[in-house]
Coordinates of C-alpha atoms and ligand atoms in Angstrom, one line a residue:
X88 CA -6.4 -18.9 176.4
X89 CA -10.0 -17.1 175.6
X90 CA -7.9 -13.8 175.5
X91 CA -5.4 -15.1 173.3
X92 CA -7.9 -15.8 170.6
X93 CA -9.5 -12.8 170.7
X94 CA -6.8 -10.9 170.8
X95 CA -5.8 -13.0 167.3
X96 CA -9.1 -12.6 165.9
X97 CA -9.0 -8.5 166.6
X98 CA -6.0 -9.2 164.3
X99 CA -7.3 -11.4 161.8
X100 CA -10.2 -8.7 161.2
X101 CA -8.1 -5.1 162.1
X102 CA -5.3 -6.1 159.7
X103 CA -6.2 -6.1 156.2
X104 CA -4.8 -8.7 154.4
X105 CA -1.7 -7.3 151.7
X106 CA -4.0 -7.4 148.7
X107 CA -6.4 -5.0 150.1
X108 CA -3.8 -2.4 150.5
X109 CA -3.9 0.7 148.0
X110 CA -1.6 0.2 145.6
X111 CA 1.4 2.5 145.6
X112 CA 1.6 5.8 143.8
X113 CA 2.9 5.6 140.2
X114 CA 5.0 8.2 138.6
X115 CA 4.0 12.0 138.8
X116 CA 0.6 13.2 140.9
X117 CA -2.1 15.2 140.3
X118 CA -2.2 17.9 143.2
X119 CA -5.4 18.6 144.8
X120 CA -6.1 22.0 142.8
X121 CA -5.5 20.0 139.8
X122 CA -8.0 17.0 140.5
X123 CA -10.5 19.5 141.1
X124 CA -9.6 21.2 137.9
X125 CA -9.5 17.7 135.9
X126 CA -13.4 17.3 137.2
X127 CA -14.0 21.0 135.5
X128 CA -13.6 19.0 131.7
X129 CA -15.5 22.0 130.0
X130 CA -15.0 25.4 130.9
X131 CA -15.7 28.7 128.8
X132 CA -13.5 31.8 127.6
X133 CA -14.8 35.0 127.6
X134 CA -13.5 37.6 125.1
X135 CA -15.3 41.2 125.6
X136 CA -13.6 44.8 125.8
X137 CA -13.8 47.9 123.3
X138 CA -12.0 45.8 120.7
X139 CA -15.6 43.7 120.2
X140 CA -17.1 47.3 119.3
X141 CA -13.6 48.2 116.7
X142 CA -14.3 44.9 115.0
X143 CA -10.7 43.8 115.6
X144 CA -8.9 40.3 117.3
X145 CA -6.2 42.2 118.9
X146 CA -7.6 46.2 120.2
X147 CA -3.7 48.4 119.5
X148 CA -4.7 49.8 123.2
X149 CA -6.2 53.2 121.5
X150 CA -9.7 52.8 121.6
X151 CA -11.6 55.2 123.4
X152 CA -13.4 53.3 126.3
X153 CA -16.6 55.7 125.3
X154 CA -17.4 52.8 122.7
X155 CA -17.3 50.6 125.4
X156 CA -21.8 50.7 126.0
X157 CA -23.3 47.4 125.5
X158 CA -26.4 48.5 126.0
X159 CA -28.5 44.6 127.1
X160 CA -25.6 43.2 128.6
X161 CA -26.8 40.4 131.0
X162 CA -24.3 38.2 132.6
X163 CA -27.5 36.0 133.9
X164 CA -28.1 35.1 130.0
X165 CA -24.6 34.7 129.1
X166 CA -24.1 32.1 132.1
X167 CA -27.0 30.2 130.9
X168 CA -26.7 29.5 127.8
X169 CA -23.2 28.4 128.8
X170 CA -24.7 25.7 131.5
X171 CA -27.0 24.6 129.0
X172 CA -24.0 23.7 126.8
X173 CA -22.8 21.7 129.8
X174 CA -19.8 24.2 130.8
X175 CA -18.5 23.9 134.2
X176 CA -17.1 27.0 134.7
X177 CA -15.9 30.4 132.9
X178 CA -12.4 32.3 132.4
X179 CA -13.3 35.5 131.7
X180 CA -10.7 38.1 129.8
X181 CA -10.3 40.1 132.8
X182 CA -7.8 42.2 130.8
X183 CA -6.8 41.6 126.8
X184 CA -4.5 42.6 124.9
X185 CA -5.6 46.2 124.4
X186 CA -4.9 47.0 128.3
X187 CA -8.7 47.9 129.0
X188 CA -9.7 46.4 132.6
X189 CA -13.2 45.1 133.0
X190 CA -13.2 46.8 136.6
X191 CA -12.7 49.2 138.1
X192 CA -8.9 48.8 138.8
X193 CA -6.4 51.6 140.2
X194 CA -3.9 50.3 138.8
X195 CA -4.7 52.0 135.3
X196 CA -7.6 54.6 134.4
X197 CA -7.8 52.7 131.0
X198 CA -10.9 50.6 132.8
X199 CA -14.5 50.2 132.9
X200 CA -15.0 53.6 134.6
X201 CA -14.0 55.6 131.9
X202 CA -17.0 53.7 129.7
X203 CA -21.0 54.3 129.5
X204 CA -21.2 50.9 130.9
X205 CA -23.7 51.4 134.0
X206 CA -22.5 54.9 133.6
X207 CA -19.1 54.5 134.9
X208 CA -20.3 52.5 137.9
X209 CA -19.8 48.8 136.6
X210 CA -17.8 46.2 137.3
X211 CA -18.6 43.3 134.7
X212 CA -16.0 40.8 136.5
X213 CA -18.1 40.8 139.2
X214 CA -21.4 40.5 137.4
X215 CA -19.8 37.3 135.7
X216 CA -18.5 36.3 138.8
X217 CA -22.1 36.1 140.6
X218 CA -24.1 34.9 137.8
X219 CA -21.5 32.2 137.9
X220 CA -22.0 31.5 141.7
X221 CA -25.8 31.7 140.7
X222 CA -25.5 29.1 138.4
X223 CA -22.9 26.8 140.0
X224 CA -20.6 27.5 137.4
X225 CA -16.5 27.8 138.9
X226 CA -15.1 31.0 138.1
X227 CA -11.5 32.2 137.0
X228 CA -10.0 35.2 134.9
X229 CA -7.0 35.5 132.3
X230 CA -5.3 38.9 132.9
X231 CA -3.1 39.6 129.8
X232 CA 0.7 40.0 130.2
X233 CA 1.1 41.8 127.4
X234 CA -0.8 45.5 127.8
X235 CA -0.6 47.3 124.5
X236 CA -1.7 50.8 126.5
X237 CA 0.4 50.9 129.5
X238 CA 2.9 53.5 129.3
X239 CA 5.1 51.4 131.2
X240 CA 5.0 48.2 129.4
X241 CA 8.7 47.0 129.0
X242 CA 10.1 48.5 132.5
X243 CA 9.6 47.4 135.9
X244 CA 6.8 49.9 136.5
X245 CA 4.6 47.8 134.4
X246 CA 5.4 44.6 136.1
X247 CA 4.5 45.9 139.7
X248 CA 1.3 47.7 138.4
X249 CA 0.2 44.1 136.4
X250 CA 1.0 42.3 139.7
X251 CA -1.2 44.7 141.4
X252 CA -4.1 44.0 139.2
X253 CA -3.8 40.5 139.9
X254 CA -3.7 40.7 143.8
X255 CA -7.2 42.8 143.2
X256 CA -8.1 40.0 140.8
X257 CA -7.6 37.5 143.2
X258 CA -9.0 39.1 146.7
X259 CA -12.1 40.7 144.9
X260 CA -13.9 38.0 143.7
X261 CA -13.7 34.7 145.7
X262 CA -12.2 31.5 144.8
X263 CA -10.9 31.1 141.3
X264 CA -10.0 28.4 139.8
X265 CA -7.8 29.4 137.2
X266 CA -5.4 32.0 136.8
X267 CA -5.0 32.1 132.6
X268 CA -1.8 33.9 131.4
X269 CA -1.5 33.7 127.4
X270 CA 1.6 33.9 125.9
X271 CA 1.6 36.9 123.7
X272 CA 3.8 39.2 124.7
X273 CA 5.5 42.3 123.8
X274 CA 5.5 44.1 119.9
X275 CA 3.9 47.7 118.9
X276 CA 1.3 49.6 120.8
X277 CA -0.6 52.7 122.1
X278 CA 2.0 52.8 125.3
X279 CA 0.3 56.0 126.8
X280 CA 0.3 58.0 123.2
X281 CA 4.1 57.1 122.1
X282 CA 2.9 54.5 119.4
X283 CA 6.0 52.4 119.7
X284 CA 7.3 48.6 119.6
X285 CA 8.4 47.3 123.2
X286 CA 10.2 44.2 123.1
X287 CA 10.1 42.1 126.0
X288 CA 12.6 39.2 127.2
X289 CA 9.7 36.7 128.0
X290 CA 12.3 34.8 129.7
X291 CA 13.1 36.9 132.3
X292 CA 11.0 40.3 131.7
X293 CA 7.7 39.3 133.9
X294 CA 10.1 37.0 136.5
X295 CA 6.9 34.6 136.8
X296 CA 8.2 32.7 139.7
X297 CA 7.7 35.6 142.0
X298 CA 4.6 36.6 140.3
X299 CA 3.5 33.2 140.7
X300 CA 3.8 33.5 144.1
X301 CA 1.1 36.0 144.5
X302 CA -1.4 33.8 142.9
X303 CA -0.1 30.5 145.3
X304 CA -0.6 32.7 148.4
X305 CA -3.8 34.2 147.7
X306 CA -5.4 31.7 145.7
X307 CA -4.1 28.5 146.4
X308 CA -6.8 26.9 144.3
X309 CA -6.1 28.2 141.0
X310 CA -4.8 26.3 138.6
X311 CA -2.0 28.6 136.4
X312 CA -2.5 28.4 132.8
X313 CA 0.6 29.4 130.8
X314 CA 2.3 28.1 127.9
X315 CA 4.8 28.1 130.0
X316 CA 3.6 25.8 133.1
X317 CA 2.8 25.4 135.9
X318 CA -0.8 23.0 136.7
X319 CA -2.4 23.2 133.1
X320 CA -0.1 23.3 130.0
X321 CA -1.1 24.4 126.6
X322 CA -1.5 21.6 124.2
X323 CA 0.0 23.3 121.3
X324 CA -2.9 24.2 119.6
X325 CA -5.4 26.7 119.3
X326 CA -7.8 23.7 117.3
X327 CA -9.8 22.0 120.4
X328 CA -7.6 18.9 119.8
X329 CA -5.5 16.6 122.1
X330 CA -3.1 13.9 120.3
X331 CA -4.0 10.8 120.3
X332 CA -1.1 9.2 123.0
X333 CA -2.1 11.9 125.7
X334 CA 0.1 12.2 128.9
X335 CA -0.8 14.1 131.7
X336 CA 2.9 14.1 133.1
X337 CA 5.3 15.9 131.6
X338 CA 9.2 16.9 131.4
X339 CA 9.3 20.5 130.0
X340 CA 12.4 20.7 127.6
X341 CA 14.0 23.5 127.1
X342 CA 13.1 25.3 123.9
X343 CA 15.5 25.8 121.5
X344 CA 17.5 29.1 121.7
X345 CA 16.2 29.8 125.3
X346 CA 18.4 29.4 128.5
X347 CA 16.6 28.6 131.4
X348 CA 16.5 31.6 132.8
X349 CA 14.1 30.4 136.2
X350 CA 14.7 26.8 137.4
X351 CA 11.1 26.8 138.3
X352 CA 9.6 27.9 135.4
X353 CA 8.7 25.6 132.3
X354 CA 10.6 26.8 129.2
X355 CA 9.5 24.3 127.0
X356 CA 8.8 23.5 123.2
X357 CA 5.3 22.7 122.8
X358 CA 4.5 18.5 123.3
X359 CA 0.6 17.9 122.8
X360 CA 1.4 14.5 124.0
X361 CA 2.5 15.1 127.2
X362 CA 5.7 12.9 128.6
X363 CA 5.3 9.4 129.1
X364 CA 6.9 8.9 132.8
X365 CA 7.2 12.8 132.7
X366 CA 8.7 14.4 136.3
X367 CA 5.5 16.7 136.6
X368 CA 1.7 16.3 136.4
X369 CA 0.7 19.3 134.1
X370 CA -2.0 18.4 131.9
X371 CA -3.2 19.8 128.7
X372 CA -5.7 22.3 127.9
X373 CA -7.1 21.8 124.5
X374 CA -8.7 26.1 123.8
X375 CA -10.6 27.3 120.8
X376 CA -13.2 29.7 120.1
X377 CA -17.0 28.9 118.7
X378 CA -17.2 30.9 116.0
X379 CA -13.6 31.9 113.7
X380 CA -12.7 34.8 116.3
X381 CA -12.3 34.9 120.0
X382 CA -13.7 38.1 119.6
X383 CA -17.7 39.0 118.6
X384 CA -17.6 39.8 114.1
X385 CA -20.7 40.4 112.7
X386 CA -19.4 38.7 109.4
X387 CA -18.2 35.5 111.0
X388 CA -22.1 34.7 112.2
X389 CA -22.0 32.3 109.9
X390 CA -18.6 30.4 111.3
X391 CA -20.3 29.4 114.3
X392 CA -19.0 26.1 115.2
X393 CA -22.2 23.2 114.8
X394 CA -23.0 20.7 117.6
X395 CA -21.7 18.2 116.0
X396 CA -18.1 19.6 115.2
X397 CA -18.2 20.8 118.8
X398 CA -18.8 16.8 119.9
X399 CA -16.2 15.8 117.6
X400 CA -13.7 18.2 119.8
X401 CA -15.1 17.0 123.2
X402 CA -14.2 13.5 122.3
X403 CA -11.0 14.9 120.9
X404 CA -9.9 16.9 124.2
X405 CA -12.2 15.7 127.3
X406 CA -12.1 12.0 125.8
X407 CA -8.1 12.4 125.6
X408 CA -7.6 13.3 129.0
X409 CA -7.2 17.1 128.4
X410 CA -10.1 19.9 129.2
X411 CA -11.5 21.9 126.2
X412 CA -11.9 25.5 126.6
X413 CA -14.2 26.8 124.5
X414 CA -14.1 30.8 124.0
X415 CA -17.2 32.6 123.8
X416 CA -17.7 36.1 121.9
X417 CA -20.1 38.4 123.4
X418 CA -21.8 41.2 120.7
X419 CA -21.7 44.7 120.8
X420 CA -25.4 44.4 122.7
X421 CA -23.8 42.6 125.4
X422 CA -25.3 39.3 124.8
X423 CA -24.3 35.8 122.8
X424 CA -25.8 35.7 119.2
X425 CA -28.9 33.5 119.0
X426 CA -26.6 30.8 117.0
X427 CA -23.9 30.7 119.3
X428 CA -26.7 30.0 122.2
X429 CA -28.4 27.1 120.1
X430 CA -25.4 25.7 119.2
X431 CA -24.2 25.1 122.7
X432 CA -27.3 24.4 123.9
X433 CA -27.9 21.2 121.3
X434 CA -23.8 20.6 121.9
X435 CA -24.5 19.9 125.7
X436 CA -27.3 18.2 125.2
X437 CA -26.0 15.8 123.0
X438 CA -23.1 15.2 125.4
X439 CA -25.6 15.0 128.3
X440 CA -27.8 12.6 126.3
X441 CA -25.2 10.2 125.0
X442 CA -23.1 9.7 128.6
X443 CA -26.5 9.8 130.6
X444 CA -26.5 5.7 130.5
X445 CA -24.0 3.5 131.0
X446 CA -24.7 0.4 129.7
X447 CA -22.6 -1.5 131.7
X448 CA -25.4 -0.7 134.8
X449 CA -27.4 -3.8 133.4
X450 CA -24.3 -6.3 132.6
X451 CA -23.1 -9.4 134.0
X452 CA -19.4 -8.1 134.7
X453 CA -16.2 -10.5 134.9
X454 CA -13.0 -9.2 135.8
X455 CA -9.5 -11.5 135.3
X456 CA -8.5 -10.1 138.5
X457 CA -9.2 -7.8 141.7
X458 CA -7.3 -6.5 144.6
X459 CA -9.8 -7.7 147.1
X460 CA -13.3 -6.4 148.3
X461 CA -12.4 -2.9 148.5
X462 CA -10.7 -2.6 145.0
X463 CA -14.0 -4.8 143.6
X464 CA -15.1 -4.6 139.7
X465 CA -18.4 -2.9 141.2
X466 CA -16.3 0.7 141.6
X467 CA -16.2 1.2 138.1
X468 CA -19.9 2.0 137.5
X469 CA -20.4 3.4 140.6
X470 CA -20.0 6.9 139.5
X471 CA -17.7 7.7 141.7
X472 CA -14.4 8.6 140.2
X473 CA -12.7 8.9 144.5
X474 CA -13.8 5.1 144.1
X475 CA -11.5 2.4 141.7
X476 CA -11.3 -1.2 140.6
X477 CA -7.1 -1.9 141.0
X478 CA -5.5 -5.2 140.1
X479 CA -3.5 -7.0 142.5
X480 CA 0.4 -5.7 142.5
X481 CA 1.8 -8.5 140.0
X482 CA -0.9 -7.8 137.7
X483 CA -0.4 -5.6 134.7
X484 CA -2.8 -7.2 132.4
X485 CA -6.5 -7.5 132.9
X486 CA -9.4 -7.4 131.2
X487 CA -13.4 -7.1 132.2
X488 CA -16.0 -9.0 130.2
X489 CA -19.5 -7.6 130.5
X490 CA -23.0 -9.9 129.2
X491 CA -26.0 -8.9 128.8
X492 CA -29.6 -10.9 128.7
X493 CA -29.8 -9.6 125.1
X494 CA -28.1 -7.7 122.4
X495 CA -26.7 -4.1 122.6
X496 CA -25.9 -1.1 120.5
X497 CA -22.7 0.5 121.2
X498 CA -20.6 3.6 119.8
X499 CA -18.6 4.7 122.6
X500 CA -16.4 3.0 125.4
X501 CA -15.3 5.5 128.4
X502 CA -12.5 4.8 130.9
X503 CA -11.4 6.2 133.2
X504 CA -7.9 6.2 135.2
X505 CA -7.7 6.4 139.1
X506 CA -5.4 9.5 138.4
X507 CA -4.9 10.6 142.6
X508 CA -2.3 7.4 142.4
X509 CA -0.8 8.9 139.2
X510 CA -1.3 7.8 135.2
X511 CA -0.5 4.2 133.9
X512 CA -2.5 2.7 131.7
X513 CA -0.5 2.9 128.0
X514 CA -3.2 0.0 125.8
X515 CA -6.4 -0.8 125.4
X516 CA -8.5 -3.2 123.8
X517 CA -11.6 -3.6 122.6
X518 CA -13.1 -7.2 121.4
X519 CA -16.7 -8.5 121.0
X520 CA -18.3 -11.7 120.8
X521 CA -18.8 -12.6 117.6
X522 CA -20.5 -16.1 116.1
X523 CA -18.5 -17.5 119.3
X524 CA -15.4 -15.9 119.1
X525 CA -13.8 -12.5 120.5
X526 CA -13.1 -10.3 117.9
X527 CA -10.9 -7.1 117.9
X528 CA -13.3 -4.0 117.5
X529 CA -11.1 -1.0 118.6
X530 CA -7.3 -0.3 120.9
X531 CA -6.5 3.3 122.2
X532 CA -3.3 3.9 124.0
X533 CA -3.2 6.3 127.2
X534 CA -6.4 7.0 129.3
X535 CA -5.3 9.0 132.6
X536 CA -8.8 11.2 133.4
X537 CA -10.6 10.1 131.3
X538 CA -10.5 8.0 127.9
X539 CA -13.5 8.2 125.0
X540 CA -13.0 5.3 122.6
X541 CA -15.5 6.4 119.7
X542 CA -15.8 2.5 118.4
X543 CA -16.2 4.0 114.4
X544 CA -19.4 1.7 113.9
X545 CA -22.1 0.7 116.3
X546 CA -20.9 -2.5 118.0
X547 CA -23.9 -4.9 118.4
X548 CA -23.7 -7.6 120.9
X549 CA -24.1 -9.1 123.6
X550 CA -21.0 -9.9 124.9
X551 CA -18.1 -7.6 125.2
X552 CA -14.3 -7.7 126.4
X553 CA -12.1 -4.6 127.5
X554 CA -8.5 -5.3 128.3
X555 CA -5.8 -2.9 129.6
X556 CA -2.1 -3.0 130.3
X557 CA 0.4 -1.0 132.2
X558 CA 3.9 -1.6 133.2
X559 CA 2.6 -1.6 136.7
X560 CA -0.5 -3.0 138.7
X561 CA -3.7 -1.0 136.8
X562 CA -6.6 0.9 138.2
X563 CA -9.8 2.0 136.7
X564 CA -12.2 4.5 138.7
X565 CA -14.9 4.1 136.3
X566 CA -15.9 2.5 132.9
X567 CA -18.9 2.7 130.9
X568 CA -20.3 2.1 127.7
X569 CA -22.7 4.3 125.5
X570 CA -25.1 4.2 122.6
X571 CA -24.6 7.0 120.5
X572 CA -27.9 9.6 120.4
X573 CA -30.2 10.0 117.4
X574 CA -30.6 13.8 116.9
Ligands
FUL913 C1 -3.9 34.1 122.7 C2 -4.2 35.6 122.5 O1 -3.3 36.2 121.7 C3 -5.6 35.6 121.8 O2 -6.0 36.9 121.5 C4 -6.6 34.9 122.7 O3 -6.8 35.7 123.8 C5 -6.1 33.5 123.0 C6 -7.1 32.8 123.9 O4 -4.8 33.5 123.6 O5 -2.7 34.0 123.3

């Protein structure tokens, strides 16, 4: 008899009970190169070859690389003034446009060798690449498609030699966390002296599903940027912006007039908004530069984007769910302008400074339901985003109510989705407590990584009520609430 009930009460405590299980997967995942990419949120672009020193957005692939000399180049400096802008990591323009290779490649002499740059000795990838390491920033390259100097652009020869360059790429300079492939492709050029226009099939011409192949075996960690697919799509844009509805999943469609020439690949007509219930998780990058060019003008110094336009974009792409890539425009010294580096640095810390308390760390909180002990309403303030709230399985609407002792001034309402078990939140509400009665302050659709609700006034109360609904049982991984900061 004693060993009956123990054996039962091994039971009772080894078997949790059905509520406390997860709860099951919804719709399209999030791999795990992409969840460490969705923790990236802001991430640089660097745009720096002999077209900086020709003044020009896109170098013809002529340029002698003798003008190539920035004289105080320091990747140190660069890479800090980045950090102090809050950027997690840098994609640096391994290759433009213009063909010239930022090291020391043998897969084309047009390359840093030929240039004054450490007198033919550099290699400037992998000076960003360790001042990056240095500094804790993550580290990834864009190697152009299109190469306006290759004599072989347009023929096969060209394709195996730009493969090469990425397999050096990728086995020279540790883990990267991007691969970035733009999508201009093909039209006149240099091509080795014969000044010509090479048109390119884009469908078929680079046959990314074997090149993408390369990057998958020797970087399994990289998330591939393309217009075209494959973990991180383009939103559409090259504004900073991220529509309003914002899906992380996504059913490419084929674009009008193309044939789906690789089953694999992701022909698509642009949707910022993502699919709702889309067959993939390929979420959007939101990229624009600082100042008016990617590239370094002395006459747009006055076009540098202002910390608070940049904060507007941050809400508009990191508080949609997407990442904002911000491109960065070295000068002809080698070095960010001084109001390119003040700028980001009052941009980061006015993110830093607004998101540094959450509110909700000294409220009362209330949820309308929870899936048990494990799935608690304590996980979404824990700071933990591998930690969530969930709602039992019936349960598609719930809402928290959060008090505090005394009145509070908020601007901003942050949520965010436990997105490992896939995106399902599709409305929000916002209410607070108002001469005894809720009252309906703001509602926001989608919230997948993450969700900034920017509240358009300064709530002030002491009670507030945040509801969400999904067509299935909901998660949150965290939640917060946020005064804005006075500059
Ligand atoms: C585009 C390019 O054509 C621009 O020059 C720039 O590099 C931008 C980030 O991507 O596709």
């Amino acid at each position: 008899m004693k060993n009956i009930c123990t054996a039962f009460l091994i039971l009772m405590v080894s078997l949790p009970t059905v509520a406390q299980v997860a709860p099951a997967p919804f719709g399209a995942l999030p791999s795990a190169r992409q969840l460490k990419w969705h923790e990236t949120e802001v991430y640089g672009l660097i745009h720096f070859t002999p077209t900086t020193f020709e003044n020009k957005e896109w170098g013809y692939g002529d340029a002698n690389p003798g003008i190539f000399n920035p004289t105080d180049f320091n990747a140190d400096s660069i890479v800090h003034a980045m950090k102090a802008g809050g950027l997690n990591g840098l994609v640096l323009v391994a290759k433009h446009h213009d063909g010239f290779a930022l090291w020391p490649t043998a897969t084309t002499p047009y390359n840093i060798s030929q240039s004054p740059f450490r007198n033919g000795k550099g290699d400037m990838v992998k000076e960003f690449e360790q001042a990056c390491r240095k500094a804790g920033l993550k580290f990834g390259v864009y190697c152009s498609p299109w190469d306006r100097n290759h004599p072989g652009y347009g023929t096969y020869e060209y394709v195996k030699a730009y493969r090469e360059q990425l397999r050096e790429l990728y086995t020279r300079y540790g883990e990267l966390f991007m691969s970035w492939h733009d999508g201009a492709n093909g039209g006149d050029g240099y091509y080795g002296g014969t000044r010509t226009t090479r048109t390119i099939d884009r469908n078929t011409y680079y046959a990314w599903d074997t090149t993408w192949q390369i990057t998958r075996s020797l970087q399994p960690m990289a998330n591939l940027f393309s217009d075209i697919g494959w973990d991180v799509r383009w939103v559409g844009n090259e504004s900073g912006f991220a529509d309003e509805h914002s899906w992380a999943t996504f059913t490419p469609t084929p674009a009008s007039g193309e044939s789906k020439a690789f089953p694999g690949n992701l022909q698509h007509e642009y949707n910022p908004m993502g699919t709702k219930g889309g067959a993939n998780w390929v979420p959007a990058e939101c990229d624009v530069p600082l100042r008016k060019g990617w590239f370094w003008h002395p006459e747009q110094s006055n076009q540098v984007k202002t910390p608070q336009q940049l904060f507007q974009l941050y809400l508009k792409s990191v508080g949609r769910g997407a990442a904002l890539d911000l491109g960065l425009a070295p000068n002809t010294q080698g070095r960010l302008s001084p109001e390119d580096v003040e700028s980001l640095k009052t941009f980061g810390a006015i993110v830093n400074q607004t998101f540094e308390f959450n509110l909700l760390n000294k409220a009362a909180v209330r949820a309308s339901n929870s899936r048990g002990k494990e799935y608690a309403a304590s996980k979404i303030s824990d700071d933990d985003v591998y930690t969530y709230w969930a709602s039992e399985d019936a349960v598609k609407d719930a809402s928290f109510e959060f008090e505090w002792v005394s009145e509070q001034s908020i601007d901003f309402i942050r949520l965010r989705e436990y997105i490992p078990l896939g995106q399902r939140i599709e409305r929000v509400k916002v209410e607070e407590w108002v001469d005894g009665q809720w009252k309906p302050v703001a509602t926001a659709s989608t919230v997948g990584a993450c969700r900034i609700i920017a509240l358009g006034k300064t709530v002030i109360s002491k009670k507030i009520r945040i509801s969400i609904h999904a067509p299935v049982c909901l998660t949150l991984s965290e939640l917060g609430c946020y005064s804005k900061i006075k500059l």
